[in-house]
Amino acid sequence: GYGWLWWIDCDVALLAPHVPMEVLITEHAAAAARLGGAEALMIGAYEPWGWMKVHNEEPSHPVNTGSFFLRGGAASAELLRQWAAACPSVRSHPLWEQQALHNLLRPEMVRGRTTDA
């Protein structure tokens, strides 16, 4: 499998397509490590959403689903399956896919999950 998956939605514009994905992952992983998420399952927008670190309080805004990296593996595949299944239940929300993923990443939902699942 792949070490990382880069999720981008349909309205993302890649302004520097010549930059290798590995460079972006290294930059985001370094930013995540500085913020305390060294083994993050998901990185992007300079905020780690690591399943190894459980946040004590809800973040001030949901994760942006426009572009993020997921670590390759069973935990990421399961997260994507759960996200797809959750989307129909939140379609009335203006940012439905973001709200669905945000709900899945709430501390009580991620407690006990690991990146090596």
PDB file of C-alpha atoms in Angstrom:
ATOM      1  CA  GLY A   1       0.000   0.000   0.000  1.00  0.00           C
ATOM      2  CA  TYR A   2       0.831   3.626   0.130  1.00  0.00           C
ATOM      3  CA  GLY A   3       2.379   5.476   3.070  1.00  0.00           C
ATOM      4  CA  TRP A   4      -0.016   8.407   2.678  1.00  0.00           C
ATOM      5  CA  LEU A   5      -3.208   9.248   0.806  1.00  0.00           C
ATOM      6  CA  TRP A   6      -3.824  12.839  -0.278  1.00  0.00           C
ATOM      7  CA  TRP A   7      -7.534  13.627  -0.213  1.00  0.00           C
ATOM      8  CA  ILE A   8      -8.524  16.610  -2.354  1.00  0.00           C
ATOM      9  CA  ASP A   9     -12.057  17.558  -3.251  1.00  0.00           C
ATOM     10  CA  CYS A  10     -13.354  18.703  -6.620  1.00  0.00           C
ATOM     11  CA  ASP A  11     -12.750  22.446  -6.180  1.00  0.00           C
ATOM     12  CA  VAL A  12      -9.093  22.296  -5.140  1.00  0.00           C
ATOM     13  CA  ALA A  13      -6.646  24.040  -7.461  1.00  0.00           C
ATOM     14  CA  LEU A  14      -3.082  22.721  -7.411  1.00  0.00           C
ATOM     15  CA  LEU A  15      -0.950  25.806  -7.928  1.00  0.00           C
ATOM     16  CA  ALA A  16       2.400  23.999  -7.785  1.00  0.00           C
ATOM     17  CA  PRO A  17       1.794  20.501  -9.208  1.00  0.00           C
ATOM     18  CA  HIS A  18       5.550  20.019  -9.656  1.00  0.00           C
ATOM     19  CA  VAL A  19       6.093  19.854  -5.864  1.00  0.00           C
ATOM     20  CA  PRO A  20       6.348  16.182  -4.844  1.00  0.00           C
ATOM     21  CA  MET A  21       3.765  14.927  -2.379  1.00  0.00           C
ATOM     22  CA  GLU A  22       6.589  13.772  -0.081  1.00  0.00           C
ATOM     23  CA  VAL A  23       7.713  17.399   0.365  1.00  0.00           C
ATOM     24  CA  LEU A  24       4.209  18.461   1.373  1.00  0.00           C
ATOM     25  CA  ILE A  25       3.865  15.558   3.801  1.00  0.00           C
ATOM     26  CA  THR A  26       7.240  16.350   5.376  1.00  0.00           C
ATOM     27  CA  GLU A  27       6.244  20.004   5.853  1.00  0.00           C
ATOM     28  CA  HIS A  28       2.835  19.142   7.322  1.00  0.00           C
ATOM     29  CA  ALA A  29       4.241  16.370   9.532  1.00  0.00           C
ATOM     30  CA  ALA A  30       6.866  18.787  10.904  1.00  0.00           C
ATOM     31  CA  ALA A  31       4.135  21.332  11.671  1.00  0.00           C
ATOM     32  CA  ALA A  32       2.036  18.600  13.310  1.00  0.00           C
ATOM     33  CA  ALA A  33       4.994  17.463  15.438  1.00  0.00           C
ATOM     34  CA  ARG A  34       5.587  21.035  16.620  1.00  0.00           C
ATOM     35  CA  LEU A  35       1.947  21.085  17.763  1.00  0.00           C
ATOM     36  CA  GLY A  36       2.253  17.764  19.587  1.00  0.00           C
ATOM     37  CA  GLY A  37       0.809  15.344  17.024  1.00  0.00           C
ATOM     38  CA  ALA A  38       3.896  13.340  16.105  1.00  0.00           C
ATOM     39  CA  GLU A  39       1.998  10.196  15.051  1.00  0.00           C
ATOM     40  CA  ALA A  40      -1.004  11.821  13.420  1.00  0.00           C
ATOM     41  CA  LEU A  41      -3.272   9.664  11.303  1.00  0.00           C
ATOM     42  CA  MET A  42      -4.478  12.776   9.494  1.00  0.00           C
ATOM     43  CA  ILE A  43      -2.571  15.979   8.780  1.00  0.00           C
ATOM     44  CA  GLY A  44      -3.495  19.120   6.931  1.00  0.00           C
ATOM     45  CA  ALA A  45      -4.128  22.811   7.400  1.00  0.00           C
ATOM     46  CA  TYR A  46      -1.293  22.762   9.982  1.00  0.00           C
ATOM     47  CA  GLU A  47      -3.522  21.018  12.517  1.00  0.00           C
ATOM     48  CA  PRO A  48      -2.787  17.434  13.532  1.00  0.00           C
ATOM     49  CA  TRP A  49      -5.817  15.236  14.050  1.00  0.00           C
ATOM     50  CA  GLY A  50      -3.793  12.400  15.466  1.00  0.00           C
ATOM     51  CA  TRP A  51      -5.510   9.404  16.943  1.00  0.00           C
ATOM     52  CA  MET A  52      -2.566   8.945  19.291  1.00  0.00           C
ATOM     53  CA  LYS A  53      -3.297  12.261  21.015  1.00  0.00           C
ATOM     54  CA  VAL A  54      -6.808  12.773  22.336  1.00  0.00           C
ATOM     55  CA  HIS A  55      -7.816  16.418  22.521  1.00  0.00           C
ATOM     56  CA  ASN A  56      -9.326  17.476  25.842  1.00  0.00           C
ATOM     57  CA  GLU A  57     -11.601  20.039  24.293  1.00  0.00           C
ATOM     58  CA  GLU A  58     -13.351  20.435  20.991  1.00  0.00           C
ATOM     59  CA  PRO A  59     -11.400  22.470  18.425  1.00  0.00           C
ATOM     60  CA  SER A  60     -12.728  25.886  17.514  1.00  0.00           C
ATOM     61  CA  HIS A  61     -13.533  24.829  13.938  1.00  0.00           C
ATOM     62  CA  PRO A  62     -13.956  21.582  12.017  1.00  0.00           C
ATOM     63  CA  VAL A  63     -11.270  20.097   9.848  1.00  0.00           C
ATOM     64  CA  ASN A  64     -11.270  21.441   6.303  1.00  0.00           C
ATOM     65  CA  THR A  65     -12.040  18.546   3.979  1.00  0.00           C
ATOM     66  CA  GLY A  66     -10.749  20.342   0.891  1.00  0.00           C
ATOM     67  CA  SER A  67      -7.252  18.897   1.193  1.00  0.00           C
ATOM     68  CA  PHE A  68      -5.641  16.673   3.809  1.00  0.00           C
ATOM     69  CA  PHE A  69      -3.335  13.688   4.126  1.00  0.00           C
ATOM     70  CA  LEU A  70      -4.291  10.344   5.639  1.00  0.00           C
ATOM     71  CA  ARG A  71      -1.745   7.776   6.719  1.00  0.00           C
ATOM     72  CA  GLY A  72      -2.133   4.630   4.610  1.00  0.00           C
ATOM     73  CA  GLY A  73      -3.627   1.658   6.411  1.00  0.00           C
ATOM     74  CA  ALA A  74      -6.693  -0.008   7.818  1.00  0.00           C
ATOM     75  CA  ALA A  75      -7.558   2.847  10.214  1.00  0.00           C
ATOM     76  CA  SER A  76      -7.682   5.336   7.335  1.00  0.00           C
ATOM     77  CA  ALA A  77      -9.741   2.989   5.170  1.00  0.00           C
ATOM     78  CA  GLU A  78     -12.207   2.551   8.031  1.00  0.00           C
ATOM     79  CA  LEU A  79     -12.361   6.322   8.602  1.00  0.00           C
ATOM     80  CA  LEU A  80     -13.186   6.876   4.912  1.00  0.00           C
ATOM     81  CA  ARG A  81     -15.910   4.191   5.057  1.00  0.00           C
ATOM     82  CA  GLN A  82     -17.430   5.741   8.185  1.00  0.00           C
ATOM     83  CA  TRP A  83     -17.218   9.219   6.650  1.00  0.00           C
ATOM     84  CA  ALA A  84     -19.056   8.105   3.505  1.00  0.00           C
ATOM     85  CA  ALA A  85     -21.723   6.398   5.609  1.00  0.00           C
ATOM     86  CA  ALA A  86     -22.162   9.484   7.830  1.00  0.00           C
ATOM     87  CA  CYS A  87     -22.589  12.039   5.046  1.00  0.00           C
ATOM     88  CA  PRO A  88     -26.297  11.401   4.291  1.00  0.00           C
ATOM     89  CA  SER A  89     -27.213  12.099   7.931  1.00  0.00           C
ATOM     90  CA  VAL A  90     -25.792  15.637   7.850  1.00  0.00           C
ATOM     91  CA  ARG A  91     -26.792  16.857   4.380  1.00  0.00           C
ATOM     92  CA  SER A  92     -28.877  19.676   5.875  1.00  0.00           C
ATOM     93  CA  HIS A  93     -25.676  21.233   7.245  1.00  0.00           C
ATOM     94  CA  PRO A  94     -24.141  23.824   4.855  1.00  0.00           C
ATOM     95  CA  LEU A  95     -20.760  22.098   5.035  1.00  0.00           C
ATOM     96  CA  TRP A  96     -22.164  18.588   5.284  1.00  0.00           C
ATOM     97  CA  GLU A  97     -19.060  16.580   4.442  1.00  0.00           C
ATOM     98  CA  GLN A  98     -16.931  18.677   6.791  1.00  0.00           C
ATOM     99  CA  GLN A  99     -19.452  18.287   9.599  1.00  0.00           C
ATOM    100  CA  ALA A 100     -19.608  14.517   9.075  1.00  0.00           C
ATOM    101  CA  LEU A 101     -15.814  14.179   9.275  1.00  0.00           C
ATOM    102  CA  HIS A 102     -15.631  16.590  12.208  1.00  0.00           C
ATOM    103  CA  ASN A 103     -18.163  14.431  14.073  1.00  0.00           C
ATOM    104  CA  LEU A 104     -16.036  11.319  13.439  1.00  0.00           C
ATOM    105  CA  LEU A 105     -12.926  13.081  14.764  1.00  0.00           C
ATOM    106  CA  ARG A 106     -14.461  14.261  18.037  1.00  0.00           C
ATOM    107  CA  PRO A 107     -12.471  13.053  21.062  1.00  0.00           C
ATOM    108  CA  GLU A 108     -15.140  10.612  22.218  1.00  0.00           C
ATOM    109  CA  MET A 109     -15.206   9.050  18.727  1.00  0.00           C
ATOM    110  CA  VAL A 110     -11.436   8.594  18.367  1.00  0.00           C
ATOM    111  CA  ARG A 111     -10.580   7.482  21.891  1.00  0.00           C
ATOM    112  CA  GLY A 112      -9.050   4.019  21.672  1.00  0.00           C
ATOM    113  CA  ARG A 113      -8.215   4.077  17.951  1.00  0.00           C
ATOM    114  CA  THR A 114      -4.610   3.769  16.848  1.00  0.00           C
ATOM    115  CA  THR A 115      -2.691   4.542  13.676  1.00  0.00           C
ATOM    116  CA  ASP A 116      -1.477   0.957  13.342  1.00  0.00           C
ATOM    117  CA  ALA A 117      -4.928  -0.654  13.192  1.00  0.00           C
TER     118      ALA A 117
END
